[in-house]
Backbone as a ProteinNet text record, in pm:
[ID]
protein_1_A
[PRIMARY]
XXXXXXXXXXXXXXXXXXXXXXXXXXXXXXXXXXXXXXXXXXXXXXXXXXXXXXXXXXXXXXXXXXXXXXXXXXXXXXXXXXXXXXXXXX
[TERTIARY]
-1573.7	-1652.6	-1558.3	-1589.3	-1506.4	-1559.5	-1474.2	-1515.6	-1626.2	-1624.6	-1728.4	-1865.3	-1868.9	-1994.8	-2055.2	-1970.4	-2016.5	-2063.8	-1987	-2016.1	-2133.9	-2167.3	-2274.5	-2412.9	-2426.2	-2557.5	-2650.1	-2778.2	-2876.9	-2904.6	-2902.4	-2928.3	-2850.3	-2841	-2764.5	-2844.2	-2826.7	-2874.4	-2752.6	-2771.3	-2661.2	-2700.9	-2610.7	-2637.2	-2504.6	-2510.1	-2386.9	-2338.4	-2209.9	-2153	-2137.3	-2165.6	-2153.5	-2057.4	-1950.7	-1855.7	-1756	-1735	-1636.7	-1520.9	-1521.9	-1414.9	-1288.7	-1175.8	-1053.5	-996.2	-1047.9	-1003.2	-983.9	-913.1	-895.8	-959.7	-1038.1	-1106.3	-1049	-1087.8	-1051.5	-1181.2	-1185.9	-1303.9	-1323	-1441.2	-1462.9	-1475.9	-1487.9	-1507	-1375.9	-1282.7	-1154.6	-1034.7	-1054.3	-945.1	-855.8	-884.5	-803.3	-835.8	-743	-762.8	-865.4	-938.7	-1046.3	-1041.8	-992.1	-993.8	-1137.7	-1169.7	-1306	-1359.6	-1273.5	-1321.1	-1346.8	-1317.4	-1348.7	-1494	-1550.9	-1687.4	-1686.8	-1777.5	-1786.3	-1924.6	-1946.4	-2077.5	-2066.7	-2180.6	-2189.5	-2278.5	-2226.6	-2299.7	-2339.1	-2465.9	-2512.9	-2577.4	-2508.4	-2563.6	-2688.4	-2797.3	-2924.3	-2969.3	-2935.9	-2980	-2910.1	-2805.6	-2734	-2622.2	-2644.2	-2547.6	-2414.3	-2410	-2282.2	-2192.4	-2248.9	-2172.1	-2147	-2182.5	-2169.7	-2023.8	-2002.3	-1867.8	-1868.3	-1758.2	-1739	-1675.9	-1721.7	-1670	-1659.6	-1565.9	-1553.8	-1683.9	-1727.8	-1850.5	-1838.4	-1722.1	-1702.6	-1711.1	-1659.7	-1666.4	-1811.1	-1887.7	-2028.2	-2106	-2083.4	-2154.7	-2119	-1992.1	-1949.2	-2010.3	-2011	-2068.5	-2219.4	-2287	-2431.3	-2456.6	-2376.4	-2391.3	-2371	-2279.8	-2250.8	-2349.6	-2441.9	-2541.4	-2491.1	-2378.6	-2320.3	-2369.5	-2442.9	-2495.2	-2645.8	-2725.1	-2869.9	-2928.3	-3028.3	-3098.6	-3213.4	-3259.5	-3369	-3492.5	-3522.3	-3641.1	-3634.4	-3513.6	-3495.8	-3511	-3482.9	-3489.1	-3622.2	-3670	-3793.5	-3886.5	-3953.6	-4041.8	-4147.2	-4179.3	-4281.4	-4416.3	-4493.4	-4629.2	-4715.2	-4816.1	-4902.4	-4968	-4974.9	-5038.4	-5190	-5258	-5404.4	-5466.6	-5409.5	-5464.5	-5455.5	-5339.9	-5321.9	-5419.5	-5440.6	-5534.1	-5676.7	-5714.5	-5849.6	-5867.1	-5767.6	-5776.1	-5777.3	-5709.1	-5702.3	-5837.5	-5918.6	-6050.8	-6144.8	-6124.8	-6218.7	-6221.4
4014.6	4027.4	4039.4	4127	4144.1	4059.1	4036.2	3962.4	4035.5	4170.1	4248.5	4219.7	4194.5	4162.5	4036.1	3937.3	3813.5	3840.2	3916.3	3940.7	4035.4	4116.5	4214.7	4163.9	4036.9	3980.9	3986.8	4006	4009	3869.1	3767.7	3629	3534.8	3409.3	3307.7	3178.2	3110.2	2972.6	2885.5	2783.4	2696.8	2552.1	2477.7	2336.3	2261.8	2130.1	2051.6	2057	2064.7	2065.4	1921.5	1899.1	1765.6	1770.7	1846.7	1866.6	1751.6	1696.2	1589.6	1638.1	1765.8	1823.1	1836.8	1784.3	1793.8	1936.1	2022.9	2162.1	2200.6	2308.1	2360.5	2497.9	2522	2649.4	2720.4	2845.9	2922.1	2952.4	2914.7	2937.4	3088.4	3142.6	3286.3	3330.9	3235.3	3269.6	3274.3	3183.5	3181.2	3209.9	3201.4	3225.4	3105	2993.6	2873	2796.1	2708.8	2624.4	2515.4	2478.8	2382.2	2286.7	2166.3	2069.3	2032.8	2033.1	2008.6	1872.4	1772.9	1638.6	1616	1715.7	1704.9	1747.6	1703.7	1745.9	1895.4	1967.4	2111.2	2161.2	2290.7	2350.6	2448.8	2472	2570.4	2683.5	2806.1	2924.5	3006.9	3045.3	3126	3252.3	3366.7	3491.5	3534.5	3554.9	3602.1	3523.4	3394.7	3308.6	3333.6	3416.3	3451.2	3350	3254.2	3145.9	3196.6	3314.2	3367.2	3411.1	3424.6	3466.5	3350.7	3228.4	3115.3	3086.7	3034	3003.1	2872.3	2800.5	2678.3	2716.3	2655.3	2688.5	2563.1	2566.4	2457	2443.6	2322.4	2299.7	2360.8	2344.7	2399.5	2552.9	2615.8	2762.2	2808.4	2734.6	2768.5	2755.7	2646	2625.2	2733.2	2770.6	2874.6	3009.6	3042.4	3169.4	3173.9	3060.9	3054.5	3078.7	3016.2	3030.3	3175.7	3245.5	3386.2	3481.7	3428.8	3512.2	3582	3535.9	3602	3547.4	3437.3	3379.9	3356.2	3461.6	3441.4	3371.6	3289.5	3222	3309.1	3284.1	3362.7	3357.9	3239.3	3223.5	3311.9	3342.7	3426.3	3574.4	3613.3	3753.4	3785.9	3694.9	3713.1	3595.6	3594.8	3481.7	3463.4	3338.5	3308.2	3362.7	3404.6	3450	3328	3343.8	3229.6	3174.1	3042.8	2977.5	2982.9	2928.5	2932.3	2860.7	2749.1	2674	2758.1	2819.9	2904	3020.9	3079.3	3191.1	3144.4	3027.4	2975.6	2943.1	2885.5	2852.6	2978.9	3083.1	3207.3	3280.2	3256	3321.7	3277.3	3158.9	3104.2	3182
-7756.7	-7634.7	-7516.7	-7427.8	-7308.7	-7194.8	-7095.4	-6976.5	-6902.5	-6911	-6844.3	-6903.4	-7035.1	-7101.4	-7040.2	-7011.1	-6949.3	-6806.5	-6731.3	-6589.6	-6566.3	-6663.8	-6646.2	-6683.8	-6706.9	-6741.4	-6620	-6646.4	-6537.5	-6485.2	-6573.9	-6534.5	-6626.1	-6582.7	-6655	-6666.1	-6777.5	-6791.6	-6761.5	-6679.5	-6638.1	-6664.3	-6728.5	-6753.5	-6758.4	-6736	-6749.8	-6894.4	-6913.5	-7048.5	-7096.1	-7222.4	-7281.4	-7399.6	-7384.6	-7492.8	-7499.3	-7615.6	-7634.8	-7722	-7755.2	-7836.8	-7752	-7797.2	-7718.2	-7722.4	-7639.4	-7633.1	-7487.5	-7465.5	-7330.6	-7326.2	-7223.4	-7206.2	-7085.1	-7066.7	-6947.9	-6873.6	-6748	-6665.5	-6647	-6678.2	-6663.7	-6517	-6427.2	-6286.4	-6208.9	-6240.4	-6167.6	-6256.8	-6388.1	-6480.9	-6503.5	-6435.4	-6449.6	-6576.2	-6614.6	-6732.7	-6703.3	-6806.7	-6794.1	-6913	-6894.7	-7005	-7041.3	-7168.2	-7214.4	-7174.4	-7165.6	-7136.2	-6987.2	-6903.4	-6760.7	-6738.7	-6626.1	-6594.7	-6566	-6631	-6608.9	-6651.1	-6637.6	-6665.2	-6782	-6845.3	-6952.1	-6902	-6906.4	-6861.1	-6981.9	-6989.8	-7101.5	-7046.2	-7056.6	-7004.6	-7082.2	-7008.6	-7063.8	-7186.9	-7192.4	-7301.9	-7434.5	-7436.5	-7559.2	-7583.1	-7672.2	-7693.9	-7747.6	-7807.7	-7856.5	-7740.5	-7620.8	-7502.5	-7405.7	-7442.7	-7350.5	-7318.4	-7197.8	-7150.5	-7072.9	-7078.8	-7002.5	-6869.4	-6759.5	-6626.4	-6540.3	-6444.5	-6348.3	-6270.1	-6246.7	-6168.5	-6029.5	-5965.3	-5830.3	-5830.9	-5934.9	-5945	-5961.8	-6042.2	-6064	-5932.9	-5861.9	-5735.8	-5634	-5625.8	-5532	-5569.8	-5699	-5744.2	-5719.5	-5740.1	-5712.8	-5564	-5479.7	-5335.1	-5292	-5359.6	-5329.5	-5396.3	-5476.9	-5543.2	-5668.5	-5724.2	-5840.8	-5974.7	-5974.3	-6098.6	-6085.1	-6085.3	-6071.6	-6194.6	-6171.5	-6280.1	-6329	-6448.1	-6505	-6415.2	-6360.8	-6276.7	-6152.3	-6108.4	-5989.8	-6021.4	-6145.4	-6186.7	-6254.1	-6337.2	-6413	-6384.9	-6269.3	-6238.1	-6347.9	-6371.7	-6472.8	-6428.9	-6526.6	-6498.6	-6468.4	-6384.4	-6352.8	-6478.9	-6487.1	-6600.7	-6589.4	-6686.5	-6692.3	-6572.8	-6530.3	-6417.2	-6290.1	-6267.7	-6148.9	-6150.4	-6268.5	-6279	-6246.4	-6296.5	-6268.8	-6121	-6057.9	-5915.5	-5830.3	-5875.5	-5800.5	-5800.5	-5901	-5909.7	-5800.2	-5748	-5648.4	-5523.4
[MASK]
++++++++++++++++++++++++++++++++++++++++++++++++++++++++++++++++++++++++++++++++++++++++++

């Protein structure tokens, strides 16, 4: 997988990482080293777990602020549920 594949996603799922494996990762946003046991985030492009990457929390927050990591809810808003549809009929 290329870095472009990660960067070209339409949306991302973002969650805190809970990895206890003693490994070092490379942040896909800044390219810096990221020790697994430090607090960091897990990014999953378009929900595809085979493309997930570990990233510095500060890098994720900065990218979100710049609009570079849109969430699914921002790209594909949920359809109104049954309650909303019933209330809208009134």
